[in-house]
Amino acid sequence: MKRNVLIVLSLIIVVGAGVVLTVSMSPTKELNVTINESPNKPVILIVIDSLMNEPLQKAILDNKAPALSFLINNGYIEPQVISSYPTMSVTIDSTLLTGTYANEHKIPGLIWFKEDENRMISYGSGLSEMWHNGIKNVALDSVFRLNNEHLSKDVQTIHEQLATRNIQSASINGLLYRGNVKHSLHVPKLISTANLLPKEIITNGPTLLSLGALAQYNPHNDRHKFIWKRMGVNNDFTVGELEYLIQHKKLPPFTLAYLPDADAPIHKNGPGDIKAIEDADQSLQEMLNSYSSWEEAIQQATWIIVGDSGQSTVKDDKETALIDLTELLHHYSIWERENTDGQIAIAINERMAYVYVNDKNVELTEVVNTLKQDERIHFIAWKDNETNYVVSPKSNQSLTFSPNGPHVDEYNQSWFINGDKTILDFTINNQGFVQYNNYPDALARLHGALHSQEGSFLIVDAKPSFEFIGEHSHDHAGGGAHGSLHKVDSIVPLIVVGTDEKPTFNRLADMKKWITRLVDGS
Ligand SMILES: [Zn+2]
């Protein structure tokens, strides 16, 4: 069946703290939507931001999550799935969509320094940080360059891979959405005149691309009109779009839908926030209600619900909770938009940060030794060609590792390993087999971040309860934060209804292969 759909597009830039800059666009676009022709049931993947198993179990016990209970009772829950690194949304979404870590997909974090352009890339974080990185750049980086330039062309997203087999897919409110179909976004005069964005943006998305006020299908979905609702990048809008696709029988073989709302309250109230799960469950109830019954919903589609990262409680007292990297590195001049010759550039990703040594006269080890003085930092890592180095304030030794060596880990990856393994809390047994503890899939994930970009830089990773700050970063003292390699930030639950097939390993990096298999049966 083919049908032309009139859509209204507008452009939206979301900023972590919930601040939004919006740009509306009004092109009319013809879309040929074919309904599901795959022999398999359509797969609906719902990502719930910051969904964690412990508060989920508590919500279920308190009878506050009927939809999640229903799905678990009719399928299964895998409570411990490993996220990506850094545990920040865009890096995680890239892993989920491409089945690779940051060394391959090349999205290093929410904030990173692009050496060849001598500028900070931010996909939207705190208001002050956005201001310092330039609103125009944040707008272009988050909506356009993230998908069309920064995400490596050497990897394929689920959407792209399905398209090679002529299988259509949809993305609802996902910031990472790259696909094979050109979508034209027309920026209104006011904004293009203000020179914030070009008049027209052509972006590559899946067959159906829905992104808040940027692009919508349900003509009655007015759940994005208010700035306090983040212009459509919210649970209600996602529900409205999915409902529309289901009720109009336009659900493609694969749909990725994001429920972003839980992140903000958990940052504010800490990881124990049950209300955030109640709200996400409410959205799931509405989705299931799009069918004649919940039983019908799980008959008609395969449902996969997954979190993106955990969160760690951050101590109340700002003095102890917040590791101020500008203060620790005050002997150096710090890169700023107004001081692009700064010796050191700092890109804060909450409980993880990249520290770039831009001045060739500054020794990396000198910066490492300065940072090593702070006991709240769990480890400092850097690379020299293929060899990765890790040190910690708690150890006098270092750990070095690189891929393709004699030691095989739980995920069939092999490594050369030397030095103090306690730094990343793993052991090697008599057979040379690597087993991880507090830092799940530590070697591959850290290797990923260390090889995610060019330049001379190091990674700092905070112990649980602590968070990094720089001159302009927003902090979460007394609440929750993520970003680190530690399991508190890295473990998410997975709920599956409609198939007994499982991913090869319980990692978000293994989801793409599994999902494409579920969708096309190959
Ligand atoms: Zn967050």
Short mmCIF file of C-alpha atoms and ligand atoms in Angstrom, two decimals:
data_model
loop_
_atom_site.label_atom_id
_atom_site.label_comp_id
_atom_site.label_asym_id
_atom_site.label_seq_id
_atom_site.Cartn_x
_atom_site.Cartn_y
_atom_site.Cartn_z
CA MET A 1 0.00 0.00 0.00
CA LYS A 2 1.30 3.43 -0.87
CA ARG A 3 0.06 6.63 0.51
CA ASN A 4 1.31 10.18 0.49
CA VAL A 5 1.70 11.66 3.86
CA LEU A 6 1.90 15.35 4.48
CA ILE A 7 4.27 16.14 7.24
CA VAL A 8 5.27 19.26 9.01
CA LEU A 9 8.91 19.50 9.88
CA SER A 10 10.53 21.73 12.34
CA LEU A 11 13.95 21.74 13.80
CA ILE A 12 14.67 21.29 17.42
CA ILE A 13 17.75 21.42 19.54
CA VAL A 14 17.53 19.89 22.92
CA VAL A 15 19.82 20.87 25.69
CA GLY A 16 20.53 18.41 28.50
CA ALA A 17 19.08 20.50 31.29
CA GLY A 18 15.78 20.60 29.46
CA VAL A 19 16.37 23.90 27.72
CA VAL A 20 15.37 23.95 24.11
CA LEU A 21 16.02 26.07 21.12
CA THR A 22 13.44 25.46 18.48
CA VAL A 23 13.21 26.24 14.86
CA SER A 24 10.13 25.41 12.91
CA MET A 25 10.12 24.25 9.37
CA SER A 26 7.23 23.67 7.10
CA PRO A 27 8.02 21.70 4.01
CA THR A 28 5.58 19.34 2.49
CA LYS A 29 7.09 16.05 1.66
CA GLU A 30 5.84 13.02 -0.11
CA LEU A 31 6.48 9.81 1.69
CA ASN A 32 5.82 6.42 0.32
CA VAL A 33 5.15 4.19 3.23
CA THR A 34 4.73 0.52 2.66
CA ILE A 35 3.33 -1.55 5.46
CA ASN A 36 5.12 -4.49 6.88
CA GLU A 37 5.92 -7.02 4.16
CA SER A 38 8.37 -8.99 6.25
CA PRO A 39 7.26 -12.50 7.19
CA ASN A 40 8.18 -11.72 10.79
CA LYS A 41 6.25 -9.70 13.33
CA PRO A 42 7.26 -6.03 13.47
CA VAL A 43 9.86 -5.31 16.13
CA ILE A 44 9.32 -2.31 18.41
CA LEU A 45 12.44 -1.29 20.33
CA ILE A 46 11.75 1.18 23.11
CA VAL A 47 14.68 2.85 24.82
CA ILE A 48 13.85 4.23 28.25
CA ASP A 49 16.46 6.77 29.24
CA SER A 50 18.19 5.88 32.54
CA LEU A 51 16.05 2.78 33.19
CA MET A 52 17.71 0.77 35.97
CA ASN A 53 16.80 -2.64 37.33
CA GLU A 54 16.67 -1.90 41.07
CA PRO A 55 14.11 0.93 41.00
CA LEU A 56 12.25 -1.02 38.28
CA GLN A 57 11.88 -4.03 40.59
CA LYS A 58 10.76 -1.74 43.40
CA ALA A 59 8.16 -0.07 41.16
CA ILE A 60 6.86 -3.51 40.16
CA LEU A 61 6.62 -4.65 43.81
CA ASP A 62 4.69 -1.47 44.65
CA ASN A 63 2.30 -2.20 41.73
CA LYS A 64 3.36 1.01 40.06
CA ALA A 65 4.51 -0.46 36.76
CA PRO A 66 1.64 -2.57 35.35
CA ALA A 67 2.81 -2.40 31.71
CA LEU A 68 6.40 -3.39 32.50
CA SER A 69 5.08 -6.18 34.78
CA PHE A 70 2.81 -7.43 32.01
CA LEU A 71 5.67 -7.46 29.49
CA ILE A 72 8.05 -9.23 31.88
CA ASN A 73 5.41 -11.81 32.81
CA ASN A 74 4.80 -12.60 29.15
CA GLY A 75 8.44 -12.58 28.14
CA TYR A 76 11.68 -12.31 30.02
CA ILE A 77 13.91 -9.75 31.73
CA GLU A 78 17.67 -9.71 31.53
CA PRO A 79 18.63 -7.39 34.41
CA GLN A 80 22.30 -6.94 33.53
CA VAL A 81 23.05 -5.69 30.04
CA ILE A 82 26.24 -3.72 29.46
CA SER A 83 26.08 -0.25 27.95
CA SER A 84 28.75 1.58 25.89
CA TYR A 85 31.47 4.01 27.05
CA PRO A 86 31.40 6.83 27.93
CA THR A 87 27.94 6.11 29.31
CA MET A 88 26.46 9.17 27.60
CA SER A 89 23.39 9.07 25.35
CA VAL A 90 24.86 9.79 21.90
CA THR A 91 27.75 7.33 22.35
CA ILE A 92 25.36 4.67 23.68
CA ASP A 93 22.79 5.24 20.92
CA SER A 94 25.56 4.96 18.33
CA THR A 95 26.60 1.62 19.84
CA LEU A 96 23.00 0.40 19.93
CA LEU A 97 22.42 1.38 16.29
CA THR A 98 25.73 0.22 14.81
CA GLY A 99 26.77 -2.68 17.04
CA THR A 100 30.19 -1.11 17.58
CA TYR A 101 32.03 0.81 20.29
CA ALA A 102 33.35 4.35 19.88
CA ASN A 103 36.63 3.27 18.20
CA GLU A 104 34.46 2.27 15.24
CA HIS A 105 31.39 4.51 15.32
CA LYS A 106 33.50 7.58 16.23
CA ILE A 107 31.06 9.40 18.50
CA PRO A 108 33.37 9.97 21.49
CA GLY A 109 30.84 11.53 23.88
CA LEU A 110 28.22 14.20 24.38
CA ILE A 111 31.08 16.69 24.43
CA TRP A 112 34.48 16.28 22.76
CA PHE A 113 37.21 18.37 21.20
CA LYS A 114 37.69 18.10 17.45
CA GLU A 115 41.39 18.59 16.88
CA ASP A 116 41.34 19.34 13.13
CA GLU A 117 38.75 22.10 13.61
CA ASN A 118 40.23 23.30 16.92
CA ARG A 119 36.76 23.45 18.47
CA MET A 120 34.59 21.82 21.08
CA ILE A 121 31.76 19.66 19.75
CA SER A 122 28.67 19.60 21.94
CA TYR A 123 25.46 17.80 21.09
CA GLY A 124 23.63 19.79 23.75
CA SER A 125 24.30 19.87 27.45
CA GLY A 126 23.94 22.63 30.02
CA LEU A 127 22.87 26.09 28.92
CA SER A 128 26.09 27.77 29.97
CA GLU A 129 28.14 25.19 28.14
CA MET A 130 25.98 25.54 25.05
CA TRP A 131 26.47 29.30 25.14
CA HIS A 132 30.22 28.87 25.31
CA ASN A 133 30.29 26.40 22.46
CA GLY A 134 28.08 28.64 20.35
CA ILE A 135 24.38 28.03 19.81
CA LYS A 136 24.81 27.83 16.05
CA ASN A 137 27.37 25.07 16.38
CA VAL A 138 25.34 23.10 18.90
CA ALA A 139 22.33 23.32 16.59
CA LEU A 140 24.23 22.04 13.58
CA ASP A 141 26.27 19.49 15.52
CA SER A 142 23.32 17.85 17.25
CA VAL A 143 20.79 17.81 14.43
CA PHE A 144 22.91 17.48 11.35
CA ARG A 145 26.63 16.74 11.80
CA LEU A 146 26.13 14.04 14.46
CA ASN A 147 24.32 11.84 11.94
CA ASN A 148 25.69 13.03 8.62
CA GLU A 149 29.34 13.82 9.39
CA HIS A 150 30.56 12.60 12.78
CA LEU A 151 29.03 9.12 12.84
CA SER A 152 31.56 7.05 10.91
CA LYS A 153 30.66 6.14 7.34
CA ASP A 154 32.50 2.85 7.87
CA VAL A 155 29.71 1.53 10.08
CA GLN A 156 26.07 0.85 9.20
CA THR A 157 23.12 1.68 11.41
CA ILE A 158 20.29 -0.83 11.83
CA HIS A 159 18.21 1.40 9.53
CA GLU A 160 20.88 1.37 6.82
CA GLN A 161 21.41 -2.35 7.06
CA LEU A 162 17.70 -3.13 6.83
CA ALA A 163 17.41 -0.75 3.86
CA THR A 164 19.97 -2.81 1.92
CA ARG A 165 17.43 -5.63 2.14
CA ASN A 166 14.55 -3.29 1.23
CA ILE A 167 13.18 -3.41 4.74
CA GLN A 168 11.69 -0.17 6.01
CA SER A 169 12.18 1.21 9.49
CA ALA A 170 11.19 4.12 11.71
CA SER A 171 12.91 6.28 14.29
CA ILE A 172 10.85 8.24 16.80
CA ASN A 173 12.68 10.82 18.91
CA GLY A 174 16.07 9.18 18.49
CA LEU A 175 18.90 11.72 18.20
CA LEU A 176 20.86 9.12 16.22
CA TYR A 177 18.74 8.24 13.23
CA ARG A 178 20.97 7.86 10.15
CA GLY A 179 19.36 5.93 7.31
CA ASN A 180 19.27 5.84 3.51
CA VAL A 181 16.30 8.10 2.88
CA LYS A 182 16.83 11.80 2.26
CA HIS A 183 14.65 14.06 4.40
CA SER A 184 14.57 17.73 3.61
CA LEU A 185 14.34 20.08 6.56
CA HIS A 186 13.47 23.65 5.68
CA VAL A 187 14.49 26.21 8.22
CA PRO A 188 12.18 29.24 8.51
CA LYS A 189 13.36 32.66 7.47
CA LEU A 190 13.68 34.07 10.95
CA ILE A 191 16.23 31.47 11.94
CA SER A 192 18.15 31.40 8.67
CA THR A 193 18.22 35.21 8.66
CA ALA A 194 19.63 35.08 12.18
CA ASN A 195 22.20 32.79 10.58
CA LEU A 196 21.74 30.05 13.16
CA LEU A 197 21.11 27.40 10.53
CA PRO A 198 21.17 27.21 6.75
CA LYS A 199 17.87 27.66 4.88
CA GLU A 200 17.61 24.03 4.01
CA ILE A 201 19.06 20.95 5.63
CA ILE A 202 19.08 17.63 3.85
CA THR A 203 19.52 14.80 6.29
CA ASN A 204 19.60 11.03 5.87
CA GLY A 205 17.09 9.14 7.98
CA PRO A 206 15.13 5.90 7.99
CA THR A 207 11.92 5.61 5.95
CA LEU A 208 9.98 7.22 8.78
CA LEU A 209 11.82 9.92 10.70
CA SER A 210 10.03 11.53 13.59
CA LEU A 211 11.86 13.90 15.89
CA GLY A 212 9.78 16.09 18.14
CA ALA A 213 8.71 19.29 16.46
CA LEU A 214 11.32 18.54 13.78
CA ALA A 215 9.31 15.90 12.03
CA GLN A 216 6.01 14.30 12.93
CA TYR A 217 3.46 11.93 11.44
CA ASN A 218 0.44 12.13 13.67
CA PRO A 219 -1.30 15.36 12.55
CA HIS A 220 -3.06 15.48 15.90
CA ASN A 221 0.11 15.06 17.90
CA ASP A 222 0.24 18.48 19.53
CA ARG A 223 2.31 17.24 22.42
CA HIS A 224 5.32 19.31 21.42
CA LYS A 225 3.86 22.78 21.46
CA PHE A 226 5.16 23.91 24.81
CA ILE A 227 8.69 24.76 25.59
CA TRP A 228 8.46 23.07 29.02
CA LYS A 229 7.65 19.87 27.24
CA ARG A 230 10.98 20.08 25.40
CA MET A 231 9.34 20.69 22.04
CA GLY A 232 8.32 17.15 21.44
CA VAL A 233 11.40 15.36 22.65
CA ASN A 234 9.30 13.86 25.41
CA ASN A 235 7.48 10.64 26.24
CA ASP A 236 4.01 11.90 25.25
CA PHE A 237 5.11 12.85 21.76
CA THR A 238 6.79 9.49 21.25
CA VAL A 239 3.59 7.75 22.36
CA GLY A 240 1.49 9.89 20.00
CA GLU A 241 3.66 8.99 17.01
CA LEU A 242 3.80 5.28 17.77
CA GLU A 243 0.02 5.17 18.39
CA TYR A 244 -0.48 6.77 15.00
CA LEU A 245 1.70 4.25 13.18
CA ILE A 246 -0.01 1.34 14.94
CA GLN A 247 -3.58 2.56 14.45
CA HIS A 248 -3.03 3.46 10.78
CA LYS A 249 -1.33 0.12 10.18
CA LYS A 250 1.87 1.85 9.14
CA LEU A 251 4.19 0.19 11.58
CA PRO A 252 7.27 -0.80 9.57
CA PRO A 253 9.17 -4.04 10.31
CA PHE A 254 11.43 -2.15 12.74
CA THR A 255 10.69 0.88 14.91
CA LEU A 256 13.02 2.52 17.40
CA ALA A 257 11.16 4.74 19.88
CA TYR A 258 12.73 6.78 22.66
CA LEU A 259 11.20 7.64 26.00
CA PRO A 260 13.54 10.39 27.18
CA ASP A 261 11.69 11.79 30.22
CA ALA A 262 13.17 9.69 33.05
CA ASP A 263 16.69 11.11 32.65
CA ALA A 264 16.03 14.59 34.06
CA PRO A 265 14.20 13.62 37.32
CA ILE A 266 16.80 10.91 38.06
CA HIS A 267 19.59 13.48 37.59
CA LYS A 268 17.74 15.68 40.05
CA ASN A 269 16.46 13.16 42.60
CA GLY A 270 19.03 10.40 42.28
CA PRO A 271 18.83 6.81 40.99
CA GLY A 272 16.12 5.72 43.46
CA ASP A 273 13.46 7.84 41.71
CA ILE A 274 10.44 5.53 41.25
CA LYS A 275 8.21 8.24 39.83
CA ALA A 276 10.34 8.37 36.66
CA ILE A 277 9.60 4.66 36.09
CA GLU A 278 5.90 5.15 36.85
CA ASP A 279 5.78 7.82 34.14
CA ALA A 280 7.60 5.67 31.59
CA ASP A 281 5.22 2.81 32.43
CA GLN A 282 2.27 5.14 31.82
CA SER A 283 3.64 5.77 28.32
CA LEU A 284 4.04 2.04 27.73
CA GLN A 285 0.44 1.48 28.85
CA GLU A 286 -0.73 3.99 26.24
CA MET A 287 1.32 2.23 23.56
CA LEU A 288 -0.17 -1.16 24.48
CA ASN A 289 -3.62 0.45 24.50
CA SER A 290 -3.21 1.27 20.79
CA TYR A 291 -4.20 -2.34 20.22
CA SER A 292 -7.58 -3.84 21.11
CA SER A 293 -5.99 -5.48 24.14
CA TRP A 294 -2.56 -5.89 25.68
CA GLU A 295 -2.61 -9.56 24.66
CA GLU A 296 -3.27 -8.44 21.10
CA ALA A 297 -0.33 -6.01 21.37
CA ILE A 298 2.13 -8.80 22.17
CA GLN A 299 0.53 -11.07 19.56
CA GLN A 300 1.00 -8.48 16.83
CA ALA A 301 4.53 -7.24 17.58
CA THR A 302 7.79 -8.20 19.24
CA TRP A 303 8.47 -5.74 22.06
CA ILE A 304 11.96 -4.94 23.31
CA ILE A 305 12.41 -2.46 26.17
CA VAL A 306 15.90 -1.41 27.18
CA GLY A 307 17.68 1.26 29.26
CA ASP A 308 20.65 3.27 27.98
CA SER A 309 22.74 3.88 31.09
CA GLY A 310 22.50 3.69 34.84
CA GLN A 311 23.18 6.61 37.14
CA SER A 312 25.33 6.98 40.22
CA THR A 313 24.28 8.98 43.26
CA VAL A 314 26.42 12.11 43.49
CA LYS A 315 27.30 13.32 46.98
CA ASP A 316 25.42 16.31 48.34
CA ASP A 317 28.36 18.43 49.36
CA LYS A 318 29.62 20.19 46.23
CA GLU A 319 33.08 20.72 47.68
CA THR A 320 33.71 16.96 47.88
CA ALA A 321 31.35 15.73 45.15
CA LEU A 322 32.65 17.82 42.27
CA ILE A 323 36.10 17.32 40.79
CA ASP A 324 36.95 20.66 39.26
CA LEU A 325 39.34 19.89 36.41
CA THR A 326 40.06 23.55 35.61
CA GLU A 327 41.17 23.97 39.21
CA LEU A 328 43.28 20.78 39.19
CA LEU A 329 44.94 21.91 35.95
CA HIS A 330 45.23 25.60 36.84
CA HIS A 331 48.95 25.61 35.96
CA TYR A 332 47.98 25.40 32.32
CA SER A 333 46.02 27.74 30.13
CA ILE A 334 42.66 26.21 29.29
CA TRP A 335 41.16 26.18 25.78
CA GLU A 336 38.10 28.42 25.40
CA ARG A 337 36.30 29.78 22.38
CA GLU A 338 37.96 33.08 23.22
CA ASN A 339 41.31 31.40 23.89
CA THR A 340 41.80 28.84 21.15
CA ASP A 341 45.53 28.65 21.88
CA GLY A 342 44.85 27.18 25.34
CA GLN A 343 47.31 24.42 26.28
CA ILE A 344 44.63 22.06 27.60
CA ALA A 345 41.06 21.48 26.41
CA ILE A 346 38.58 19.84 28.77
CA ALA A 347 35.45 18.01 27.59
CA ILE A 348 33.28 17.02 30.55
CA ASN A 349 30.94 14.05 30.18
CA GLU A 350 29.57 14.06 33.74
CA ARG A 351 31.51 11.30 35.55
CA MET A 352 34.02 10.93 32.71
CA ALA A 353 36.09 13.57 30.94
CA TYR A 354 38.47 13.92 28.02
CA VAL A 355 41.52 16.09 28.74
CA TYR A 356 43.30 17.18 25.53
CA VAL A 357 46.93 18.25 25.61
CA ASN A 358 47.07 20.65 22.69
CA ASP A 359 50.43 22.26 23.49
CA LYS A 360 53.20 20.06 22.09
CA ASN A 361 55.55 21.37 24.81
CA VAL A 362 53.40 19.90 27.57
CA GLU A 363 54.21 16.28 28.41
CA LEU A 364 51.18 14.02 28.72
CA THR A 365 52.74 12.27 31.72
CA GLU A 366 53.11 15.60 33.52
CA VAL A 367 49.32 16.13 33.22
CA VAL A 368 48.71 12.52 34.29
CA ASN A 369 50.80 13.02 37.44
CA THR A 370 48.91 16.17 38.34
CA LEU A 371 45.54 14.41 37.96
CA LYS A 372 46.78 11.37 39.87
CA GLN A 373 46.91 13.50 43.03
CA ASP A 374 43.12 13.50 43.27
CA GLU A 375 41.84 10.36 45.02
CA ARG A 376 38.30 10.89 43.75
CA ILE A 377 39.52 9.95 40.27
CA HIS A 378 39.42 6.20 39.81
CA PHE A 379 41.59 5.96 36.74
CA ILE A 380 43.42 7.96 34.09
CA ALA A 381 43.95 6.39 30.66
CA TRP A 382 45.68 7.30 27.41
CA LYS A 383 47.09 5.61 24.34
CA ASP A 384 50.29 5.42 22.36
CA ASN A 385 49.48 3.93 18.97
CA GLU A 386 47.67 0.65 19.70
CA THR A 387 48.84 0.39 23.32
CA ASN A 388 46.54 1.67 26.03
CA TYR A 389 47.82 2.84 29.43
CA VAL A 390 45.81 3.06 32.62
CA VAL A 391 46.92 4.40 36.01
CA SER A 392 45.08 5.09 39.24
CA PRO A 393 45.73 7.20 42.35
CA LYS A 394 45.34 3.96 44.35
CA SER A 395 48.15 2.10 42.56
CA ASN A 396 51.86 2.69 42.04
CA GLN A 397 51.85 0.49 38.99
CA SER A 398 50.20 0.90 35.64
CA LEU A 399 48.14 -1.37 33.42
CA THR A 400 48.79 -1.66 29.70
CA PHE A 401 46.64 -3.48 27.19
CA SER A 402 46.06 -3.79 23.47
CA PRO A 403 43.83 -5.95 21.26
CA ASN A 404 44.57 -9.35 19.68
CA GLY A 405 46.71 -10.94 22.39
CA PRO A 406 46.75 -14.28 24.21
CA HIS A 407 44.10 -13.48 26.86
CA VAL A 408 40.48 -14.05 25.87
CA ASP A 409 37.68 -12.32 27.77
CA GLU A 410 34.02 -13.18 28.45
CA TYR A 411 33.01 -11.65 25.11
CA ASN A 412 35.47 -13.57 22.96
CA GLN A 413 37.77 -10.57 22.55
CA SER A 414 41.48 -11.16 22.97
CA TRP A 415 44.10 -8.92 24.58
CA PHE A 416 47.73 -8.38 25.44
CA ILE A 417 47.69 -7.43 29.13
CA ASN A 418 50.48 -6.27 31.40
CA GLY A 419 50.68 -4.73 34.86
CA ASP A 420 48.16 -4.00 37.60
CA LYS A 421 44.81 -5.58 36.73
CA THR A 422 43.19 -4.31 39.94
CA ILE A 423 43.02 -0.83 38.38
CA LEU A 424 40.19 -2.02 36.13
CA ASP A 425 39.14 -4.69 38.63
CA PHE A 426 39.45 -7.81 36.48
CA THR A 427 41.19 -11.13 36.96
CA ILE A 428 42.93 -13.61 34.69
CA ASN A 429 42.46 -17.25 35.62
CA ASN A 430 44.86 -20.16 35.10
CA GLN A 431 43.63 -20.69 31.56
CA GLY A 432 44.39 -17.06 30.72
CA PHE A 433 40.69 -16.19 30.68
CA VAL A 434 39.75 -12.57 31.59
CA GLN A 435 36.85 -12.00 34.00
CA TYR A 436 35.46 -8.53 34.71
CA ASN A 437 33.97 -7.30 37.97
CA ASN A 438 33.12 -3.67 38.71
CA TYR A 439 34.08 -2.51 35.22
CA PRO A 440 32.07 -4.70 32.83
CA ASP A 441 33.62 -5.28 29.38
CA ALA A 442 36.22 -2.76 30.56
CA LEU A 443 38.96 -3.39 28.01
CA ALA A 444 36.84 -3.15 24.86
CA ARG A 445 34.81 -0.21 26.07
CA LEU A 446 37.83 1.79 27.24
CA HIS A 447 39.75 0.88 24.09
CA GLY A 448 36.70 2.20 22.21
CA ALA A 449 36.80 5.63 23.85
CA LEU A 450 40.61 5.87 23.61
CA HIS A 451 40.49 5.27 19.85
CA SER A 452 37.35 7.27 19.15
CA GLN A 453 39.11 10.36 17.83
CA GLU A 454 42.37 12.02 16.80
CA GLY A 455 44.58 14.11 19.05
CA SER A 456 46.69 13.80 22.15
CA PHE A 457 44.30 13.27 25.03
CA LEU A 458 43.64 11.34 28.17
CA ILE A 459 40.52 10.03 29.84
CA VAL A 460 39.65 10.56 33.49
CA ASP A 461 36.96 8.41 35.11
CA ALA A 462 35.48 9.25 38.53
CA LYS A 463 34.75 6.88 41.41
CA PRO A 464 31.04 6.40 42.16
CA SER A 465 29.57 9.41 44.06
CA PHE A 466 31.81 11.94 42.27
CA GLU A 467 31.43 14.01 39.14
CA PHE A 468 33.73 16.17 37.01
CA ILE A 469 33.11 19.82 36.37
CA GLY A 470 34.82 22.48 34.29
CA GLU A 471 34.31 26.20 34.00
CA HIS A 472 30.90 26.00 32.36
CA SER A 473 29.48 22.60 33.25
CA HIS A 474 26.21 21.85 34.90
CA ASP A 475 26.57 19.60 37.98
CA HIS A 476 24.33 17.05 39.70
CA ALA A 477 25.46 17.25 43.35
CA GLY A 478 22.81 15.62 45.55
CA GLY A 479 21.27 13.89 42.52
CA GLY A 480 22.46 11.37 39.94
CA ALA A 481 24.98 11.36 37.08
CA HIS A 482 26.49 8.92 34.60
CA GLY A 483 29.33 8.79 32.09
CA SER A 484 31.78 6.45 33.84
CA LEU A 485 32.99 2.93 33.04
CA HIS A 486 31.88 1.65 36.46
CA LYS A 487 28.98 -0.78 36.60
CA VAL A 488 26.72 1.70 38.44
CA ASP A 489 26.58 3.75 35.24
CA SER A 490 26.95 0.84 32.85
CA ILE A 491 24.32 -1.80 33.61
CA VAL A 492 20.80 -1.61 32.18
CA PRO A 493 17.84 -4.01 32.10
CA LEU A 494 16.43 -5.56 28.91
CA ILE A 495 12.84 -6.79 28.62
CA VAL A 496 11.79 -8.93 25.65
CA VAL A 497 8.36 -10.22 24.65
CA GLY A 498 7.65 -12.22 21.52
CA THR A 499 10.86 -14.16 20.97
CA ASP A 500 13.05 -16.55 22.87
CA GLU A 501 16.06 -15.64 20.77
CA LYS A 502 18.71 -13.74 22.68
CA PRO A 503 21.61 -11.51 21.74
CA THR A 504 24.97 -13.34 21.62
CA PHE A 505 26.09 -11.45 24.73
CA ASN A 506 24.24 -9.20 27.12
CA ARG A 507 25.67 -5.99 25.73
CA LEU A 508 24.07 -3.12 23.84
CA ALA A 509 26.85 -3.69 21.29
CA ASP A 510 25.23 -7.06 20.48
CA MET A 511 21.72 -5.70 19.95
CA LYS A 512 22.04 -4.71 16.28
CA LYS A 513 22.90 -8.18 15.03
CA TRP A 514 20.16 -9.74 17.14
CA ILE A 515 17.50 -7.22 16.09
CA THR A 516 18.26 -7.43 12.37
CA ARG A 517 17.98 -11.20 12.71
CA LEU A 518 14.59 -10.85 14.42
CA VAL A 519 13.38 -8.43 11.75
CA ASP A 520 14.46 -10.19 8.59
CA GLY A 521 14.78 -13.73 9.86
CA SER A 522 18.31 -14.19 8.52
ZN ZN B 1 21.52 11.78 31.73
#
